[in-house]
Coordinates of C-alpha atoms in Angstrom, one line a residue:
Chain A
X1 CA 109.7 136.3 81.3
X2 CA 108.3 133.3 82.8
X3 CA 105.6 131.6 84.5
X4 CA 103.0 134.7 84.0
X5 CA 100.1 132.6 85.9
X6 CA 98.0 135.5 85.8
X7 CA 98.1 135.0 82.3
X8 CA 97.2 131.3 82.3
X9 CA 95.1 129.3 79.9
X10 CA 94.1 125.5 79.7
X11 CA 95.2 124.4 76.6
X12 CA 92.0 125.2 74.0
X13 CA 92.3 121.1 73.2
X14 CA 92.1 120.2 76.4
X15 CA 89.3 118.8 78.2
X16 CA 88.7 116.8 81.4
X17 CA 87.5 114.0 79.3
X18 CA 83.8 113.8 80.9
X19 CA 80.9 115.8 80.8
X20 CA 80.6 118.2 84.0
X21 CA 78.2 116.1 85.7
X22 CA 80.1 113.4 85.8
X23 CA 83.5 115.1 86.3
X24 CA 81.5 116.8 89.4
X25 CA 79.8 112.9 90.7
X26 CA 83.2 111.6 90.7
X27 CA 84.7 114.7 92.5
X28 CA 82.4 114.9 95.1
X29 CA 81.1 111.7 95.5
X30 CA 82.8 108.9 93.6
X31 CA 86.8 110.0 94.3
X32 CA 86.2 110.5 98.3
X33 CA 84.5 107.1 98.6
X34 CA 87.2 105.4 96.4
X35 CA 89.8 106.5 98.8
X36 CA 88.2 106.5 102.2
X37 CA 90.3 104.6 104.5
X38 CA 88.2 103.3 107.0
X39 CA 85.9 101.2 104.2
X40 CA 87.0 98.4 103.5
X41 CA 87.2 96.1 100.7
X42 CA 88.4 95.6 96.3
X43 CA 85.8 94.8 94.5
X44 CA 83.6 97.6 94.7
X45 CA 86.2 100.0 94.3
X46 CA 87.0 98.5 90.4
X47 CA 83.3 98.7 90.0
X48 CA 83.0 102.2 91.0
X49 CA 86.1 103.2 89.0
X50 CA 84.3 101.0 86.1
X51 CA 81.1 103.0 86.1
X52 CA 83.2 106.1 86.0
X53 CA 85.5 104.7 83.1
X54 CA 88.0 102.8 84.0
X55 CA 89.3 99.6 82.2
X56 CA 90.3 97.3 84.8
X57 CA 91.0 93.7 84.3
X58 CA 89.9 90.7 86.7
X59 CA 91.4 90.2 89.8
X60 CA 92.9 93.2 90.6
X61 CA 93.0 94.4 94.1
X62 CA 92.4 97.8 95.2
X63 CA 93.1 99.3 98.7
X64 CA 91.4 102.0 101.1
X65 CA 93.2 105.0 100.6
X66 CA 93.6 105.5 96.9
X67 CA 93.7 108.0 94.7
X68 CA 92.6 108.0 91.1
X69 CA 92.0 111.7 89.4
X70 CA 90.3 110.8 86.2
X71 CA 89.0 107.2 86.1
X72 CA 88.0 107.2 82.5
X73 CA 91.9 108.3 82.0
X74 CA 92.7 104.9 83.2
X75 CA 93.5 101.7 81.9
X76 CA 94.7 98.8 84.2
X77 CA 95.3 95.2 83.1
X78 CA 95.0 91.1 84.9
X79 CA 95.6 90.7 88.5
X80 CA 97.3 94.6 89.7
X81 CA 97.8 95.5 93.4
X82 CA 96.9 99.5 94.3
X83 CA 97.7 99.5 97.3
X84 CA 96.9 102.2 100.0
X85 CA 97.3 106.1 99.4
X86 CA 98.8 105.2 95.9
X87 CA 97.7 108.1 94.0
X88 CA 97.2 108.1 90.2
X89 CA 97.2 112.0 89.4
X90 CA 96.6 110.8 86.1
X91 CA 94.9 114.6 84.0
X92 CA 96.7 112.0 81.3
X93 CA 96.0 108.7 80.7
X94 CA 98.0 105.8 83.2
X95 CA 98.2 102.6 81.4
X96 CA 99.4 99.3 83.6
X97 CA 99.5 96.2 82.2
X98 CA 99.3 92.3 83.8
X99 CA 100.0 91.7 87.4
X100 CA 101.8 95.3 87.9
X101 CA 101.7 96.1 92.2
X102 CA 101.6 99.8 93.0
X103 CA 102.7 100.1 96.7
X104 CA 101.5 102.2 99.1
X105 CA 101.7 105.8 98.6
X106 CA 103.4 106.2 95.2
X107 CA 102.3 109.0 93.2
X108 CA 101.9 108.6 89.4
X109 CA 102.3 112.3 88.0
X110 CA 100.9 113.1 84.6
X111 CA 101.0 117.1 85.0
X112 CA 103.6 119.1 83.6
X113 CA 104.2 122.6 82.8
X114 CA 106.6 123.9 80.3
X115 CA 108.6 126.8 82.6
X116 CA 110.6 128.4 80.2
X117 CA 107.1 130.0 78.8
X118 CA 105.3 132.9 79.7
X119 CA 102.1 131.0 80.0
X120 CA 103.8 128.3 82.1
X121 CA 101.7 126.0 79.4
X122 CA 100.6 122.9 80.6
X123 CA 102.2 119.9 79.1
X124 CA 100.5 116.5 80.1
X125 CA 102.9 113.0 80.1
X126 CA 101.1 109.8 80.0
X127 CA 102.6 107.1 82.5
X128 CA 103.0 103.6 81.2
X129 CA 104.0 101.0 83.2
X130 CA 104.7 97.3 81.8
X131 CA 103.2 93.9 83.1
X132 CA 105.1 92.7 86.1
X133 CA 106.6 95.9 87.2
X134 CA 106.7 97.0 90.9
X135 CA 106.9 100.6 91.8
X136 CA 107.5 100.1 95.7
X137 CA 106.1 102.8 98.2
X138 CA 106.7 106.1 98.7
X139 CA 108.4 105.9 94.7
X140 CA 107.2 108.7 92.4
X141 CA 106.7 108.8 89.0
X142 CA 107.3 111.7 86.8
X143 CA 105.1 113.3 83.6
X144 CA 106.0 110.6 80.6
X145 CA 107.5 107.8 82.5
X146 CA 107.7 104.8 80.8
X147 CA 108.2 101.3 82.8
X148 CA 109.1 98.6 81.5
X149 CA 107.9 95.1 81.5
X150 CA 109.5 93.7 85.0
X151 CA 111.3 96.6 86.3
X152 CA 111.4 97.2 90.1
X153 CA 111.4 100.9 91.3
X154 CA 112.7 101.2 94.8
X155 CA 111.1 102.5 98.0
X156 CA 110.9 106.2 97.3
X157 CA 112.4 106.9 94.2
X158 CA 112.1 109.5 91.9
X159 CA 111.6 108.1 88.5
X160 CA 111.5 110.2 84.9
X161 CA 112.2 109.1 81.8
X162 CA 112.2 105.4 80.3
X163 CA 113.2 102.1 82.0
X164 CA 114.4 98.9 80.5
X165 CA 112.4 95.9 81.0
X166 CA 113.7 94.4 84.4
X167 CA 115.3 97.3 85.6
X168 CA 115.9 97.8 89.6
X169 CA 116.1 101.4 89.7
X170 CA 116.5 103.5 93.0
X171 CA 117.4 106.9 94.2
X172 CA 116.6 111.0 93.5
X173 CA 117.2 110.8 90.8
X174 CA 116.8 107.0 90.3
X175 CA 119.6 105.4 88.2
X176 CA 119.5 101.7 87.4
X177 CA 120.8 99.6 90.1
X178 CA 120.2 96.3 88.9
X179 CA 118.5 93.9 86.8
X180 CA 115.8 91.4 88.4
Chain B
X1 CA 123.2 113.7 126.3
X2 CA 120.7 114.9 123.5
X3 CA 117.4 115.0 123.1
X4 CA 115.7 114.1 126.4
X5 CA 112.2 114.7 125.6
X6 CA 110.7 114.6 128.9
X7 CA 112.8 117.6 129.7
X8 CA 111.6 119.6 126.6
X9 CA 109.9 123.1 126.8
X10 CA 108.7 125.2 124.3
X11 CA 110.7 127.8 124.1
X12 CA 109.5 131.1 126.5
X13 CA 109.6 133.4 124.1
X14 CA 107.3 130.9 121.2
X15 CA 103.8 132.0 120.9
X16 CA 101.5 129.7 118.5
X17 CA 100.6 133.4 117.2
X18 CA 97.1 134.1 117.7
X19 CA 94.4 133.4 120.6
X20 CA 93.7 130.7 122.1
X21 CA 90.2 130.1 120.7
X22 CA 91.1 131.2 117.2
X23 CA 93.5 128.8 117.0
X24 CA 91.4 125.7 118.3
X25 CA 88.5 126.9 115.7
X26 CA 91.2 126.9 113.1
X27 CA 92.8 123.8 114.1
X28 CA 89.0 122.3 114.6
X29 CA 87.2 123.5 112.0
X30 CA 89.2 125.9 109.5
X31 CA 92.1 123.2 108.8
X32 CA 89.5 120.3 108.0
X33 CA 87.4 122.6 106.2
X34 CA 90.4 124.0 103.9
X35 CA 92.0 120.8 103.5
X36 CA 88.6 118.9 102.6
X37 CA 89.5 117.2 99.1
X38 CA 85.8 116.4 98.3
X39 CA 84.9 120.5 98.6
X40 CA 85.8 121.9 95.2
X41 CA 86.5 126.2 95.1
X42 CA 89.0 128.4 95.4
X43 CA 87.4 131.3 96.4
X44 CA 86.2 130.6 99.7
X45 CA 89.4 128.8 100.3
X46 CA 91.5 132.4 100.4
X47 CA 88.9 134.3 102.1
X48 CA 88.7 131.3 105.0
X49 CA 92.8 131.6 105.1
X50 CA 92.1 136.0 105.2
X51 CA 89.6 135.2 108.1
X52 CA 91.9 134.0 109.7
X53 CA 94.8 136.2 109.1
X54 CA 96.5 135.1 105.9
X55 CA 98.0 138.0 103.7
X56 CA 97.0 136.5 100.6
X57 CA 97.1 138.5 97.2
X58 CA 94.4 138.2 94.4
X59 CA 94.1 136.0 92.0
X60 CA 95.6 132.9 94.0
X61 CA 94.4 129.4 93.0
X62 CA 93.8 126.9 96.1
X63 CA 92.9 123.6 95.8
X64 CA 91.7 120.8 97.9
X65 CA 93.6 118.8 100.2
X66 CA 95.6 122.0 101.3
X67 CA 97.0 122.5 104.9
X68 CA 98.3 125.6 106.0
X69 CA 99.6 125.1 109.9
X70 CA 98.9 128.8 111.0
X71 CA 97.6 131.0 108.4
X72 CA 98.1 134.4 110.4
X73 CA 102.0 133.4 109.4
X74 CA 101.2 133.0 106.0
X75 CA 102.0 135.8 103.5
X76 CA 101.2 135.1 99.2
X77 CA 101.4 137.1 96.6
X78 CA 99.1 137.6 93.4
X79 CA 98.3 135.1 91.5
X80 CA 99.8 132.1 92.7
X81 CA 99.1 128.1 92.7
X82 CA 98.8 126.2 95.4
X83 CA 97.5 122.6 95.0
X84 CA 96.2 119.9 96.0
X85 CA 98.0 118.5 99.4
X86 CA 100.5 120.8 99.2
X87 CA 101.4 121.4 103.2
X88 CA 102.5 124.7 104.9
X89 CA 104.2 123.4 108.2
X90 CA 104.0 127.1 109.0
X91 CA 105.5 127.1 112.9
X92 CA 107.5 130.4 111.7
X93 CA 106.2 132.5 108.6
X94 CA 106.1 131.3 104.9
X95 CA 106.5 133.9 102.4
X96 CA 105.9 133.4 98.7
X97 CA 106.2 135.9 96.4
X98 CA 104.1 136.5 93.1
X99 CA 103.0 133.9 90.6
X100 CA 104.8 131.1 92.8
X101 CA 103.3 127.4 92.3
X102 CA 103.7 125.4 94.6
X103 CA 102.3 121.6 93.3
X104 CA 100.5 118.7 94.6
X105 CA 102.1 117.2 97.9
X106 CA 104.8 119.7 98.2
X107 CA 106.0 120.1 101.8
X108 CA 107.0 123.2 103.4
X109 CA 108.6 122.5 107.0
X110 CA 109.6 125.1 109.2
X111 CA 110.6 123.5 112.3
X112 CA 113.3 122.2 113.3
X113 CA 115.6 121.2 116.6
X114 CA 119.0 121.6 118.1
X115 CA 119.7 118.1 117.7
X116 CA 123.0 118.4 119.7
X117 CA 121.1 120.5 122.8
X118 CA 119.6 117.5 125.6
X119 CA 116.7 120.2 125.2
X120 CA 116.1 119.2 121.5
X121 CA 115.7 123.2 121.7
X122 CA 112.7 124.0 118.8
X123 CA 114.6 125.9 116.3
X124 CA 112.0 127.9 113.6
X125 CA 113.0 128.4 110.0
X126 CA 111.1 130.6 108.5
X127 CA 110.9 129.8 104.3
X128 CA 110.9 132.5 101.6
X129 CA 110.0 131.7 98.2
X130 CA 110.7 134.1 95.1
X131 CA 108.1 135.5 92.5
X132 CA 108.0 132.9 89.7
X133 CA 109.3 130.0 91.5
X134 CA 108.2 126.7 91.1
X135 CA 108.1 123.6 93.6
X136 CA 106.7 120.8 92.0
X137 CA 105.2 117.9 93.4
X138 CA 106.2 116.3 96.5
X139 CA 108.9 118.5 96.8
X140 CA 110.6 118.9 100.9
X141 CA 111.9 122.6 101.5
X142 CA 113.6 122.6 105.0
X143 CA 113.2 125.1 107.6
X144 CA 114.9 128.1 106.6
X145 CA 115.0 127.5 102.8
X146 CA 115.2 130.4 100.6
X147 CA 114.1 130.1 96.9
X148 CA 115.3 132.9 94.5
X149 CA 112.8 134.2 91.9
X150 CA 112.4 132.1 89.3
X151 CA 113.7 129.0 90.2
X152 CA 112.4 125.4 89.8
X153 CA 112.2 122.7 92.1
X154 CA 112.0 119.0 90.6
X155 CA 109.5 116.8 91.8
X156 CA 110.5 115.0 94.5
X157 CA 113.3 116.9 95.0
X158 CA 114.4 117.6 99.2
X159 CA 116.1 121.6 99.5
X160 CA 117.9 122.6 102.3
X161 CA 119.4 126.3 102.3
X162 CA 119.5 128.8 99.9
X163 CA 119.0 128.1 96.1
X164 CA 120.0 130.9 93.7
X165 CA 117.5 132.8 91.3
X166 CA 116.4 131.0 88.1
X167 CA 118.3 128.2 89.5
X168 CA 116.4 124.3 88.3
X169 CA 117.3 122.2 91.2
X170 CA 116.6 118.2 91.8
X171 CA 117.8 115.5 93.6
X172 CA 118.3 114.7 97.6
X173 CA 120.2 116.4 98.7
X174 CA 119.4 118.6 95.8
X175 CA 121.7 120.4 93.8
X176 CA 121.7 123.1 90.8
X177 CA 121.8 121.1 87.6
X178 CA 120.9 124.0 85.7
X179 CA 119.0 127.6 84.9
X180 CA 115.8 128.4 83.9
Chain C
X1 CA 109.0 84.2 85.6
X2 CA 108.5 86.5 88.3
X3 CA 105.6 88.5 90.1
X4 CA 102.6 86.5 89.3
X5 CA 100.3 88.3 91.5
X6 CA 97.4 85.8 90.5
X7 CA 98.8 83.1 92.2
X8 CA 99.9 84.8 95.3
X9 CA 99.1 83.3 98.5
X10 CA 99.7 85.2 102.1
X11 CA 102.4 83.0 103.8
X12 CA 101.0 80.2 105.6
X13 CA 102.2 81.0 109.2
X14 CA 101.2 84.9 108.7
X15 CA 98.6 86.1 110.4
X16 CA 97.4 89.6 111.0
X17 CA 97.9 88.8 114.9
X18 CA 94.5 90.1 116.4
X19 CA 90.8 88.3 116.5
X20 CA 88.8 89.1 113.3
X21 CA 86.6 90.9 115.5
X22 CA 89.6 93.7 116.6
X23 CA 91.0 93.9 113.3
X24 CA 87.9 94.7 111.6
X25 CA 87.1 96.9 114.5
X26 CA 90.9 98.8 114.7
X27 CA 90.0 98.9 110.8
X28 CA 86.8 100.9 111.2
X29 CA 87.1 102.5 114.1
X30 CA 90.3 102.5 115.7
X31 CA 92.3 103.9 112.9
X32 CA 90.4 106.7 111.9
X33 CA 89.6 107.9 115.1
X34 CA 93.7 107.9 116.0
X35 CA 94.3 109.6 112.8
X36 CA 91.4 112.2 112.7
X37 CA 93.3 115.1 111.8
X38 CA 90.7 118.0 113.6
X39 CA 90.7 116.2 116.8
X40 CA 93.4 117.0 119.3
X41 CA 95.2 115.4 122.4
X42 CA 97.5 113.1 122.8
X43 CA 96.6 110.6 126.0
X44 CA 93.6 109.5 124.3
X45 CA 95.6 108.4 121.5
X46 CA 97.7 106.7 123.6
X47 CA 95.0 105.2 125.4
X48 CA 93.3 103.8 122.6
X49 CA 96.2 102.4 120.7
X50 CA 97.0 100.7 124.4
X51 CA 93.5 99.2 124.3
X52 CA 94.3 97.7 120.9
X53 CA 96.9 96.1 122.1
X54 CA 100.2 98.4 122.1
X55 CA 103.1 98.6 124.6
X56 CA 103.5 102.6 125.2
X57 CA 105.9 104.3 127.6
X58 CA 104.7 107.3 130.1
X59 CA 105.1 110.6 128.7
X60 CA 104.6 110.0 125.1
X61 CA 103.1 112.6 122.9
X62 CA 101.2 111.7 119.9
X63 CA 99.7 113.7 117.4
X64 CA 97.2 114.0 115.1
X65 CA 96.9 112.2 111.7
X66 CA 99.3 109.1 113.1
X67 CA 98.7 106.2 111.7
X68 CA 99.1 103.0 113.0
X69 CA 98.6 99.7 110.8
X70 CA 98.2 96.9 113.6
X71 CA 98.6 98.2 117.4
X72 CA 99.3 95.1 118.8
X73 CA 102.9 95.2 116.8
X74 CA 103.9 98.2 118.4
X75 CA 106.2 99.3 121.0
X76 CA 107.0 102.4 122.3
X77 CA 109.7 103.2 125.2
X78 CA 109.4 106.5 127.2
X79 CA 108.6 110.3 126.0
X80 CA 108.5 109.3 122.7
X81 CA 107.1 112.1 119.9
X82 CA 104.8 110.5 117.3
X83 CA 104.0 113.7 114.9
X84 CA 101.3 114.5 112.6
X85 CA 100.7 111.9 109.9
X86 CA 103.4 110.1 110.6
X87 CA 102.8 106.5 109.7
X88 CA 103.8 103.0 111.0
X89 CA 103.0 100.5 108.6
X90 CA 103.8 97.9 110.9
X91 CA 102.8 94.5 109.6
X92 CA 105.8 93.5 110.9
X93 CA 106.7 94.8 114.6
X94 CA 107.9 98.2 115.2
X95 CA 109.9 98.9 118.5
X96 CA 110.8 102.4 119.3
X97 CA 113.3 103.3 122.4
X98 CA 112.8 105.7 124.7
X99 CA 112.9 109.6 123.8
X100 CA 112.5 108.5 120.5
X101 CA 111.2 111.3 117.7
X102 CA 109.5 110.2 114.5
X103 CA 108.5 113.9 112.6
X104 CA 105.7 114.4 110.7
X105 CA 105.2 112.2 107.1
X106 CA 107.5 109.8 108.7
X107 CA 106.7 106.4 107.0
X108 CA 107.7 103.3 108.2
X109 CA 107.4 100.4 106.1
X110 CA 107.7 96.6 107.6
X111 CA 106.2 95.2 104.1
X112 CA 109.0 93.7 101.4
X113 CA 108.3 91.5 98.8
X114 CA 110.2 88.6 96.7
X115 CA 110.7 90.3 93.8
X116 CA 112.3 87.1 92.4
X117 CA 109.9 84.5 93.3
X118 CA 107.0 84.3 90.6
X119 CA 105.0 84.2 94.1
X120 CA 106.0 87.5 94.7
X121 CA 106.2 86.0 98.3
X122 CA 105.7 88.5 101.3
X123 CA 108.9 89.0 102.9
X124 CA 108.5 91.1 106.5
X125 CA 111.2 93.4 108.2
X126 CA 110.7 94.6 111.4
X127 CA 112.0 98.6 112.4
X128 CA 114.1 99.0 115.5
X129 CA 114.9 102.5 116.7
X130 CA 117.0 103.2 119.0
X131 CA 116.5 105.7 122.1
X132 CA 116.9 109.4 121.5
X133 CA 117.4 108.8 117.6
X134 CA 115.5 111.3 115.5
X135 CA 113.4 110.6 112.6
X136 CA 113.0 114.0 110.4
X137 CA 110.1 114.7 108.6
X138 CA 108.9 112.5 105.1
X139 CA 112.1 110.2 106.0
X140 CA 111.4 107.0 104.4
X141 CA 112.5 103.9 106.3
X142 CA 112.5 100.0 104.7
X143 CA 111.7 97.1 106.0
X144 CA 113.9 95.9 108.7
X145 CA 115.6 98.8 109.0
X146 CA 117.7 99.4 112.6
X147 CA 118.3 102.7 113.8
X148 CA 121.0 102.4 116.2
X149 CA 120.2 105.1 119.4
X150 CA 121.1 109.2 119.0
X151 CA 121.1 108.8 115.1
X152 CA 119.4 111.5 113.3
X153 CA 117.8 110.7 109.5
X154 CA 117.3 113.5 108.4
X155 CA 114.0 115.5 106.1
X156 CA 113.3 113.2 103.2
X157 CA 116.0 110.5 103.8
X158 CA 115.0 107.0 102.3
X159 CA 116.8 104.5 104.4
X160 CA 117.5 100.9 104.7
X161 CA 119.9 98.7 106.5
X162 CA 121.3 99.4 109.7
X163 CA 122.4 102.7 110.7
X164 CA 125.0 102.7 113.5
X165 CA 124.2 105.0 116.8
X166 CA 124.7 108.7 116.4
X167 CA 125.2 108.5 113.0
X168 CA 123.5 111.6 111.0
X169 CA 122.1 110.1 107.5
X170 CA 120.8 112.1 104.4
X171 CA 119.8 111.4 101.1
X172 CA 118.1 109.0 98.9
X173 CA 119.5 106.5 99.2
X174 CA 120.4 107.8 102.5
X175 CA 124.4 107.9 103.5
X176 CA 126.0 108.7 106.8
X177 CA 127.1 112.5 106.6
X178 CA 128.3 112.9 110.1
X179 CA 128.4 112.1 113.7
X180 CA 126.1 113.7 116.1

């Protein structure tokens, strides 16, 4: 017996990570203006993810378009691209480090649930992603991924697990292709 | 000779399904209204779907950022998930059965053409999904999929056909790599 | 030493190929307005992405929640189908034949980068697609891509290279499965 939904419960130690008024600014207000496409501009989109949590290092530039589900869940180093529509789904924390480029419409998955329960319990993955890496458009990233330093994932690949430093992985599933 | 478009015609015996000012309200104001990602509820998101002629059972989860095509050819059961920008292409019925997630950015497409006909004749699939299935995110189901009860779909993963019960499928094309 | 995203500099000779004035304004205006998804018709699209600068055949049907990066790289034959929220990221030029169908999610990217170069330097590849070839839905297609004419790609394909007419292509990375 599986995936009894009706019988579902958030995990007692879990928790959005922000009181309710904030979770509620940022869901009404703070998440539609970070992504709205037709305002342009970077630097006020790292503030506004700042004042909501977010560690974000200098010079990073953020596009119209993106997606971020709990800023205070996020931690981005020096000089990152987010580029349009990439969308950080990140109910655990994402970490990037230095000069890491997000293209345009990858989606970072942190949500998992464990399907051969009853309860369907929810199991959360944290995304790393190492300095230098490049997860190309379209690419997704599954709960627990772990990138390393360098790696280049391919224009819509399907990525879980860990890869090496320098990897060039591509393909559903993605294999490694390559080194840089 | 294939696919001369200027020659197309829906077919004679297609019907969008409902009125002619129900749909334009739905397409107008229902749709933008359901799918709006910055309106938190799910409540109010199955009675607007019932309103306009969803069969939808209680219990059922909705999030923001849903699209639903045609919702008088939408037919859920109790208590299921479906999240945020998950899409129901619904040309020709979806079906899902009880307890079925379906996760963020899943895409359910249910049209399709004769690609060999110079008509590029609209062919309908119709998609059935089984109690206690599961199709994670960003998941493609092609027109006439059916999902057996219980079964998983990876993220990411692109289904065509039929996938047997309690079967864990991944990949594009995806196969079975496993059971529940 | 690769990827130093600090340091990057757009190419010298790039440039985004309109006035300030009609990029900002195709930002703001333009673009939303052609990818509002609750307003409907198609010759107004048309029209509007004309006055921006695009080369469109007669009988072209576009729908809503296209997106268009820079009209003034576009080209479209005859009776061309642009579907719902299909997207031409064309920084690069994009030429379509005639009786050419891009489905719905469609993403077309003209952006590559060096991944070798510590400038992480902007490479561009331009899409060609041939007449009557048929782009399925969420197919995925990389920079300077060819499509030769009649070839089908089918739901959820990622694609690059050149793909010779009438060639059916599936997959991630897509392969040629059959002859139309």
């Amino acid at each position: 017996m599986v995936q009894q939904l009706d019988h579902y419960r958030t995990p007692p130690n879990w928790h959005p990570g922000a009181p309710w008024l904030v979770h509620t600014l940022w869901f009404c207000a703070g998440a539609p203006l970070l992504s709205a496409r037709w305002l342009p501009g970077s630097a006020w989109r790292v503030l506004l993810l700042r004042v909501f949590g977010a560690r974000i290092g200098p010079d990073c530039r953020l596009k119209p378009g993106l997606r971020v589900k709990f800023p205070w869940r996020l931690q981005v180093g020096r000089a990152c691209w987010l580029a349009e529509d990439a969308w950080l789904d990140n109910l655990a924390p994402i970490t990037l480090g230095d000069r890491v480029c997000l293209s345009q419409g990858a989606y970072l998955c942190t949500g998992n649930h464990n399907f051969r329960s009853p309860g369907f319990d929810l199991r959360l993955g944290p995304i790393t992603i190492g300095s230098e890496a490049w997860i190309a458009a379209r690419a997704v990233l599954a709960p627990g991924t772990v990138i390393g330093p360098g790696a280049v994932v391919a224009l819509g690949a399907v990525v879980s697990g860990s890869m090496p430093a320098g990897a060039i992985v591509r393909g559903n599933p993605a294999v490694v292709v390559g080194m840089r």
